[in-house]
Structure formats: C-alpha cells, structure tokens
Short mmCIF file of C-alpha atoms in Angstrom, two decimals:
data_model
loop_
_atom_site.label_atom_id
_atom_site.label_comp_id
_atom_site.label_asym_id
_atom_site.label_seq_id
_atom_site.Cartn_x
_atom_site.Cartn_y
_atom_site.Cartn_z
CA MET H 6 -48.37 -30.57 -194.04
CA LEU H 7 -47.83 -28.97 -190.44
CA LEU H 8 -51.16 -29.06 -189.16
CA ALA H 9 -51.43 -32.71 -190.28
CA ILE H 10 -48.38 -33.93 -188.76
CA ALA H 11 -49.21 -31.63 -185.18
CA ASP H 12 -52.71 -33.03 -184.94
CA ASP H 13 -51.80 -36.48 -185.12
CA PHE H 14 -48.70 -35.94 -182.76
CA ALA H 15 -51.17 -34.39 -180.41
CA ARG H 16 -53.67 -37.28 -180.39
CA GLY H 17 -51.44 -39.44 -178.60
CA GLU H 18 -51.80 -40.04 -174.69
CA LYS H 19 -49.51 -37.70 -172.59
CA THR H 20 -47.71 -35.77 -175.33
CA GLU H 21 -47.67 -32.38 -175.62
CA THR H 22 -47.30 -30.88 -178.89
CA VAL H 23 -46.14 -27.33 -179.37
CA VAL H 24 -45.22 -25.63 -182.61
CA THR H 25 -44.14 -22.11 -183.61
CA TRP H 26 -46.46 -20.13 -186.02
CA ASP H 27 -46.11 -17.13 -188.52
CA GLU H 28 -48.54 -14.17 -187.25
CA ARG H 29 -49.54 -13.59 -190.88
CA LEU H 30 -51.52 -16.85 -191.48
CA GLY H 31 -54.14 -15.53 -188.94
CA LEU H 32 -55.72 -17.72 -186.05
CA PHE H 33 -54.09 -21.21 -185.72
CA PRO H 34 -57.07 -23.63 -186.47
CA LEU H 35 -56.18 -26.50 -184.11
CA SER H 36 -57.24 -26.43 -180.40
CA ASN H 37 -55.16 -29.34 -179.15
CA ILE H 38 -51.88 -27.88 -180.18
CA ASP H 39 -50.06 -25.06 -178.43
CA ALA H 40 -48.86 -22.56 -181.31
CA ARG H 41 -46.59 -20.21 -180.22
CA VAL H 42 -46.81 -17.26 -182.55
CA VAL H 43 -43.78 -15.23 -183.73
CA SER H 44 -43.59 -11.88 -185.64
CA SER H 45 -40.24 -11.98 -187.46
CA PRO H 46 -37.63 -14.72 -188.33
CA ALA H 47 -35.42 -13.63 -185.37
CA GLU H 48 -38.25 -14.20 -183.22
CA GLU H 49 -38.93 -17.72 -184.45
CA GLN H 50 -34.90 -18.78 -184.64
CA ALA H 51 -34.72 -17.60 -180.54
CA LEU H 52 -38.03 -19.31 -179.92
CA PHE H 53 -37.20 -22.57 -181.38
CA ARG H 54 -33.68 -22.80 -179.53
CA GLN H 55 -35.56 -22.66 -176.82
CA LEU H 56 -38.08 -25.07 -177.74
CA VAL H 57 -35.48 -27.94 -178.67
CA GLN H 58 -34.08 -27.32 -175.40
CA TRP H 59 -37.56 -27.80 -173.65
CA ALA H 60 -38.72 -30.94 -175.19
CA ASP H 61 -38.36 -34.64 -175.61
CA ALA H 62 -37.85 -34.53 -179.46
CA THR H 63 -38.47 -32.31 -182.18
CA LEU H 64 -39.31 -32.74 -185.79
CA VAL H 65 -38.34 -29.87 -188.53
CA ILE H 66 -40.44 -29.38 -191.47
CA ALA H 67 -37.90 -26.95 -193.37
CA PRO H 68 -36.94 -27.38 -197.25
CA GLU H 69 -33.61 -28.11 -198.47
CA LEU H 70 -33.09 -24.56 -199.96
CA ASP H 71 -30.33 -22.77 -198.64
CA ALA H 72 -29.24 -25.38 -196.28
CA ALA H 73 -32.36 -24.41 -193.92
CA LEU H 74 -32.74 -28.02 -193.38
CA THR H 75 -29.22 -28.58 -192.18
CA GLU H 76 -28.67 -25.51 -190.32
CA ARG H 77 -31.84 -26.59 -188.38
CA ARG H 78 -30.05 -30.22 -187.81
CA ARG H 79 -26.92 -28.92 -186.73
CA GLN H 80 -29.09 -26.33 -184.28
CA VAL H 81 -30.62 -29.79 -182.16
CA ASP H 82 -27.53 -31.15 -181.94
CA ALA H 83 -25.84 -28.33 -180.64
CA LEU H 84 -28.53 -27.65 -178.17
CA GLY H 85 -28.42 -31.32 -177.14
CA GLY H 86 -31.96 -31.97 -178.23
CA ARG H 87 -33.28 -35.22 -180.08
CA TYR H 88 -34.01 -34.89 -183.75
CA LEU H 89 -36.56 -36.69 -185.61
CA GLY H 90 -35.49 -37.30 -188.90
CA PRO H 91 -31.98 -37.92 -190.69
CA ASP H 92 -28.40 -37.92 -189.40
CA LEU H 93 -26.64 -34.32 -190.64
CA ASP H 94 -24.36 -36.52 -193.02
CA ALA H 95 -27.40 -37.67 -194.55
CA ILE H 96 -29.24 -34.57 -194.93
CA ARG H 97 -26.30 -32.94 -196.25
CA LEU H 98 -26.25 -35.58 -199.02
CA CYS H 99 -29.64 -35.83 -200.28
CA SER H 100 -29.83 -32.10 -200.11
CA ASP H 101 -26.97 -32.14 -202.81
CA LYS H 102 -28.54 -33.67 -205.85
CA LEU H 103 -25.39 -33.89 -207.92
CA ALA H 104 -23.96 -35.36 -204.85
CA THR H 105 -27.32 -37.95 -204.30
CA CYS H 106 -27.17 -38.88 -208.16
CA GLN H 107 -23.36 -39.82 -207.75
CA TRP H 108 -23.56 -41.65 -204.48
CA LEU H 109 -26.94 -43.73 -206.38
CA GLU H 110 -24.74 -44.51 -208.99
CA GLN H 111 -21.69 -45.61 -207.25
CA ASN H 112 -23.93 -47.76 -205.28
CA ASN H 113 -25.94 -49.37 -208.66
CA PHE H 114 -29.60 -47.48 -208.14
CA PRO H 115 -31.53 -46.41 -211.03
CA THR H 116 -31.13 -42.77 -210.94
CA VAL H 117 -31.34 -39.83 -213.68
CA PRO H 118 -27.88 -38.64 -214.47
CA THR H 119 -27.40 -35.09 -213.15
CA HIS H 120 -24.85 -32.70 -214.48
CA ALA H 121 -23.03 -29.71 -212.62
CA LEU H 122 -22.80 -26.34 -214.36
CA SER H 123 -19.82 -23.85 -213.97
CA MET H 124 -19.88 -20.12 -214.70
CA GLU H 125 -17.87 -20.69 -218.06
CA GLY H 126 -19.07 -23.69 -218.88
CA PRO H 127 -20.50 -25.33 -222.65
CA PRO H 128 -24.06 -25.83 -222.65
CA PRO H 129 -25.43 -29.50 -223.21
CA PRO H 130 -24.60 -31.14 -226.34
CA PRO H 131 -27.40 -30.79 -228.90
CA GLU H 132 -28.27 -34.03 -228.88
CA ALA H 133 -28.94 -33.82 -224.84
CA PHE H 134 -32.05 -31.64 -225.34
CA PRO H 135 -34.59 -31.06 -224.02
CA VAL H 136 -33.38 -30.96 -220.52
CA VAL H 137 -34.17 -29.60 -217.25
CA LEU H 138 -32.97 -27.25 -215.38
CA LYS H 139 -32.77 -27.12 -211.56
CA ARG H 140 -31.17 -25.95 -208.23
CA ARG H 141 -28.85 -28.22 -206.70
CA ASP H 142 -30.46 -27.70 -203.39
CA GLY H 143 -34.02 -27.37 -205.12
CA ALA H 144 -37.31 -28.62 -203.11
CA GLY H 145 -40.81 -28.61 -204.17
CA SER H 146 -39.64 -28.03 -208.13
CA GLN H 147 -38.62 -24.61 -207.12
CA GLY H 148 -36.05 -23.17 -209.80
CA MET H 149 -36.93 -26.12 -212.16
CA GLN H 150 -37.58 -25.48 -215.90
CA LEU H 151 -37.76 -27.30 -218.95
CA VAL H 152 -35.41 -26.30 -221.74
CA SER H 153 -35.78 -27.38 -225.08
CA ASN H 154 -32.66 -25.87 -227.50
CA GLU H 155 -29.68 -23.63 -226.91
CA THR H 156 -31.19 -21.00 -227.67
CA GLU H 157 -33.94 -21.32 -224.39
CA TRP H 158 -30.62 -22.43 -222.76
CA THR H 159 -29.49 -19.21 -223.07
CA LEU H 160 -31.85 -17.70 -222.02
CA ALA H 161 -32.79 -19.75 -218.95
CA LEU H 162 -29.39 -18.95 -217.44
CA GLN H 163 -30.07 -15.37 -217.73
CA ASP H 164 -33.38 -16.09 -215.76
CA ALA H 165 -31.41 -18.03 -213.16
CA SER H 166 -28.70 -16.01 -212.72
CA GLN H 167 -31.11 -13.29 -211.20
CA THR H 168 -31.65 -15.11 -207.88
CA GLY H 169 -27.80 -17.35 -207.66
CA PRO H 170 -24.54 -18.46 -208.95
CA LEU H 171 -24.74 -20.68 -211.48
CA ASP H 172 -22.80 -23.14 -210.09
CA ARG H 173 -25.76 -23.87 -207.97
CA LEU H 174 -27.43 -25.23 -211.02
CA VAL H 175 -27.69 -28.73 -212.15
CA TRP H 176 -29.23 -30.13 -215.78
CA GLN H 177 -30.92 -33.53 -216.40
CA PRO H 178 -32.01 -34.80 -219.56
CA PHE H 179 -35.92 -34.77 -219.95
CA ILE H 180 -37.58 -38.36 -219.45
CA SER H 181 -41.16 -38.43 -220.71
CA GLY H 182 -43.00 -40.39 -218.21
CA ARG H 183 -44.92 -40.35 -215.03
CA SER H 184 -44.06 -38.55 -211.88
CA VAL H 185 -44.42 -40.41 -208.97
CA SER H 186 -43.33 -40.66 -205.11
CA CYS H 187 -43.32 -42.65 -201.99
CA LEU H 188 -42.60 -41.95 -198.32
CA VAL H 189 -40.73 -44.17 -195.99
CA LEU H 190 -40.64 -44.40 -192.37
CA ILE H 191 -37.28 -45.69 -190.58
CA ALA H 192 -37.16 -46.57 -187.06
CA MET H 193 -35.02 -44.04 -185.26
CA ASP H 194 -32.65 -46.47 -184.17
CA ARG H 195 -33.02 -48.06 -187.71
CA SER H 196 -34.21 -51.47 -186.61
CA GLN H 197 -37.42 -51.19 -188.92
CA LEU H 198 -38.41 -49.68 -191.78
CA GLU H 199 -41.53 -49.22 -193.74
CA VAL H 200 -42.45 -48.37 -197.08
CA PHE H 201 -46.08 -46.65 -198.12
CA PRO H 202 -47.48 -47.27 -201.06
CA PRO H 203 -46.33 -45.15 -203.90
CA ALA H 204 -48.64 -42.02 -205.07
CA ASP H 205 -49.06 -40.46 -208.30
CA GLN H 206 -47.48 -36.61 -208.24
CA ARG H 207 -49.83 -34.05 -210.11
CA LEU H 208 -47.39 -31.42 -212.24
CA THR H 209 -48.26 -28.38 -213.85
CA GLU H 210 -47.24 -28.48 -217.67
CA ASP H 211 -46.07 -25.01 -218.12
CA ARG H 212 -42.84 -26.50 -218.09
CA ARG H 213 -42.30 -25.59 -214.49
CA PHE H 214 -43.34 -28.85 -213.06
CA SER H 215 -45.09 -27.05 -210.11
CA TYR H 216 -46.37 -29.52 -207.93
CA GLN H 217 -49.96 -29.55 -207.25
CA GLY H 218 -50.21 -32.61 -204.83
CA GLY H 219 -51.04 -36.31 -205.65
CA ARG H 220 -53.34 -39.18 -205.70
CA LEU H 221 -52.66 -42.43 -203.94
CA PRO H 222 -52.43 -45.48 -204.32
CA ALA H 223 -51.06 -44.81 -207.54
CA GLU H 224 -51.92 -47.14 -210.52
CA LEU H 225 -49.06 -48.76 -211.38
CA PHE H 226 -48.34 -52.30 -213.12
CA ASP H 227 -47.56 -54.25 -210.16
CA ALA H 228 -43.56 -54.68 -211.10
CA THR H 229 -43.19 -51.43 -211.40
CA ARG H 230 -44.69 -50.94 -208.10
CA GLY H 231 -42.35 -54.12 -206.81
CA VAL H 232 -39.15 -52.01 -208.01
CA ILE H 233 -40.12 -48.79 -206.44
CA ILE H 234 -40.67 -50.53 -203.04
CA GLN H 235 -37.93 -52.61 -203.04
CA THR H 236 -35.38 -50.05 -204.43
CA ALA H 237 -36.47 -47.59 -201.69
CA ARG H 238 -35.90 -50.02 -199.03
CA ARG H 239 -32.43 -50.90 -200.06
CA VAL H 240 -31.72 -47.23 -200.41
CA CYS H 241 -32.69 -46.58 -197.05
CA GLU H 242 -30.89 -49.66 -195.84
CA ASP H 243 -27.69 -48.63 -197.09
CA LEU H 244 -27.50 -45.04 -196.41
CA SER H 245 -27.40 -45.96 -193.14
CA GLY H 246 -27.84 -42.26 -191.78
CA LEU H 247 -31.41 -42.44 -192.71
CA ARG H 248 -34.08 -42.08 -190.32
CA GLY H 249 -37.79 -40.78 -189.62
CA PHE H 250 -39.94 -40.09 -192.59
CA VAL H 251 -37.68 -39.79 -195.67
CA GLY H 252 -39.39 -39.02 -199.49
CA PHE H 253 -38.59 -40.55 -202.90
CA ASP H 254 -39.35 -38.67 -206.01
CA TRP H 255 -39.43 -41.28 -209.16
CA ILE H 256 -39.81 -40.96 -213.08
CA VAL H 257 -41.50 -43.85 -214.33
CA PRO H 258 -40.69 -43.94 -217.97
CA GLU H 259 -42.78 -44.10 -220.79
CA SER H 260 -40.58 -45.95 -222.94
CA GLU H 261 -39.37 -48.51 -219.91
CA PRO H 262 -42.26 -48.17 -217.33
CA ALA H 263 -40.70 -51.41 -215.83
CA HIS H 264 -37.24 -49.87 -214.80
CA PRO H 265 -38.64 -46.66 -212.90
CA LEU H 266 -35.40 -44.02 -212.18
CA ILE H 267 -35.12 -42.54 -208.80
CA VAL H 268 -35.39 -38.25 -209.14
CA ASP H 269 -34.63 -37.29 -205.50
CA VAL H 270 -34.05 -38.53 -201.77
CA ASN H 271 -35.82 -36.01 -199.58
CA PRO H 272 -34.12 -36.16 -195.76
CA ARG H 273 -37.65 -34.69 -194.45
CA LEU H 274 -41.14 -35.30 -194.25
CA THR H 275 -42.89 -34.64 -197.42
CA THR H 276 -46.55 -32.80 -198.48
CA SER H 277 -48.08 -36.66 -199.18
CA TYR H 278 -48.04 -37.20 -195.61
CA ILE H 279 -51.51 -35.46 -195.75
CA GLY H 280 -52.92 -37.90 -198.33
CA TYR H 281 -50.70 -41.13 -196.50
CA ARG H 282 -52.38 -40.25 -193.36
CA ALA H 283 -55.88 -40.90 -194.98
CA LEU H 284 -55.29 -43.81 -196.51
CA ALA H 285 -53.49 -45.42 -193.23
CA ARG H 286 -56.11 -47.09 -190.47
CA GLU H 287 -53.66 -45.78 -187.77
CA ASN H 288 -51.62 -42.83 -186.56
CA LEU H 289 -48.60 -42.73 -188.53
CA ALA H 290 -47.00 -39.86 -186.67
CA ARG H 291 -47.44 -41.92 -183.12
CA ARG H 292 -45.48 -44.65 -184.77
CA LEU H 293 -42.15 -42.50 -184.93
CA LEU H 294 -42.28 -42.41 -181.10
CA ALA H 295 -43.30 -46.12 -180.51
CA ASP H 296 -41.02 -48.58 -179.50
CA SER H 297 -39.78 -49.79 -183.04
CA SER H 298 -39.78 -53.49 -181.52
CA GLN H 299 -43.66 -53.32 -181.14
CA TRP H 300 -44.28 -51.94 -184.68
CA GLU H 301 -46.53 -54.23 -186.74
CA THR H 302 -46.90 -53.51 -190.24
CA ILE H 303 -49.07 -50.56 -191.68
CA ARG H 304 -52.66 -51.14 -192.31
CA TRP H 305 -54.04 -49.15 -195.30
CA GLY H 306 -57.57 -48.59 -196.40
CA ASP H 307 -58.97 -49.51 -199.60
CA SER H 308 -59.58 -45.95 -200.38
CA ILE H 309 -58.76 -43.93 -203.42
CA VAL H 310 -57.28 -40.57 -201.61
CA ALA H 311 -56.23 -37.34 -203.36
CA PHE H 312 -54.62 -34.30 -201.83
CA ARG H 313 -53.51 -30.67 -202.22
CA PRO H 314 -50.60 -29.02 -201.12
CA ASP H 315 -52.94 -26.77 -199.22
CA GLY H 316 -54.44 -29.92 -196.95
CA THR H 317 -57.34 -30.06 -199.10
CA VAL H 318 -58.35 -34.46 -199.17
CA ALA H 319 -60.70 -36.27 -201.36
CA VAL H 320 -61.30 -39.53 -200.45
CA THR H 321 -63.18 -41.97 -202.69
CA ARG H 322 -64.59 -45.38 -202.01
CA PRO H 323 -63.50 -47.90 -204.16
CA PRO H 324 -67.21 -49.29 -206.38
CA GLN H 325 -68.42 -52.33 -204.96
CA ARG H 326 -68.35 -55.36 -206.67
CA GLU H 327 -71.49 -57.49 -207.70
CA GLU H 328 -72.13 -60.66 -206.23
CA GLN H 329 -72.53 -63.10 -208.70
#
C-alpha cells in the first residue's frame, strides 16, 4: 500500500514525495521517491516530526491499534502540518468499534450490533452464539476469532487476556454472508466525494478471518451494490470530520443480501487501494491534491482485478462478446 500510494503521488508534476522506510525491509524499490531510511522507532518519530514541518501535506499510513493513527494525527496538528485525512475527532470515533456502532445506530445506518466486555461481566447469552470476539480498536482482522459456545468463550478470553485488558474487547453476533469493502475519497474541503466500486474481501476460514486481499468489482446484485454505495455516501456526508480516503467493511447477509450491514468505518487509506489504482483510468492519489471544484467522475476500467496485501495484482480482461 505504501509503495502504491507513494508512486502515484510521485507521478504528478512539481511534486516531491518523501517516505520513511524501515531498514529491515532492505533497499527501497522505487527510484522516483525520496526514501529516508530509519533504524529504530525513535529515529522514525524524530524524522516524522521534521518531515511534517517541511512538507506541504502529510498522509499517514498507520493502524487504529493502540491509538497509533490518532497520535500521528495529533502530532501533525501540533506541528502545524496539513494532514491528508479525517479530523482528529472522526479518527477517534472510527477507531473505536463500539462508539462507531453506537453512532451508526443513532443515525439509523445499518450495522452489526456491537457489545462491550467488562473484566467481570457475564458471557453472551447461549442463544447469541456463535459470536465474533475482536479488539475494540482492531485493524486488519487482528485479534479476531470466532467463538461457538461458552466453553470456547472462556478459552478465548484467557487467550486474549495475554495481550491486553478484556475491557478493550467487543463481541458481535456472527452473521453468515459475504465480506465486502469499499473505499471513499472525500475532498479535503468536503465539497465532493466519490464512492469506489465495492470489492470482495478474501478472508481465511480458520476462525481468525485473516485478511488475504480482495477482488473488484464485487459480483453483487445491483440492488445490493446500490445500497452499499448510497449508504457509504450518506455516512460520509453525515459524519462531518471525514476527509480524504475512508474505508468501509461490510457483511452481505446470506439470508438478506439486499440488506448489507456496516462492520467497520476505517478513517484511513486501506489495502484495497492496491486494487483500485489498477482498475482506475486516472491517478487516484493526485485527485486528493487537486482542486475539488475540478473533479470529474472517476473513470473505471472494465477489467477484473485481484490483489493481495503484499502488493501483488492480477488484472483479467473480460471476455469479448461475439457479434451476432
């Protein structure tokens, strides 16, 4: 994802793109980008602060975990930088799965019910199983697991307690269906927004739901696709602090495919950008820097794009129809 977005920024005229790069990753593979190599978290933090003050704009790639994204946003504000992404309050809200669910429910958006855990609280009622246990600030399926009954629940909590307090966890009912995502690009002045075509997500089937990439555009009924696009648009319009790239995760219930549910609102660029840039007939990153009054509807190709988190992309052309 870093290489994809950095390469797209660098392709613009009169733009110098600078990134930080962990020395453990080896040589930086792109020659058109100024990669500043760091050898420790402390060195990266110091360099980040310098670059924020030097740059005209900063885009942060960081997870919601342990308030990492929130803290970077706060640093950019404190240093007087221009942050290409949501406001601090919007990041705080969307980084908290329980708070996000409550906001969505209060504003009548379809979402998966989300329940808090307490250190001494009871397990979900027997009729609630199976459930999905996850971190309240989770990102990328980290810490997720499927729990089928009270015995598994006890074991899951014992496992989860090794990595943090239980009150940082939430549980949701398991809903059988398809995992789908979409990315939204919102102008920094919020005057325009574009919802990208929904994408299928590939998750492992080992009860951990590890993210393996996706395929786009997703094969959905037109009605389902329309609900996803319109609902994502309304959420972005109503949640006033959202700007830049925002990702949505959905579940399309097997029993009610016409009623997709929001699972997460990700206040950041998501891995799916790797696939979208291959499908788009324009530079998506450059649009974020452009005058929003000059935006036109994004032109998408008619190919099928499969992508993986490591940046691997496979583009398949649709079969040509034979002329009658």
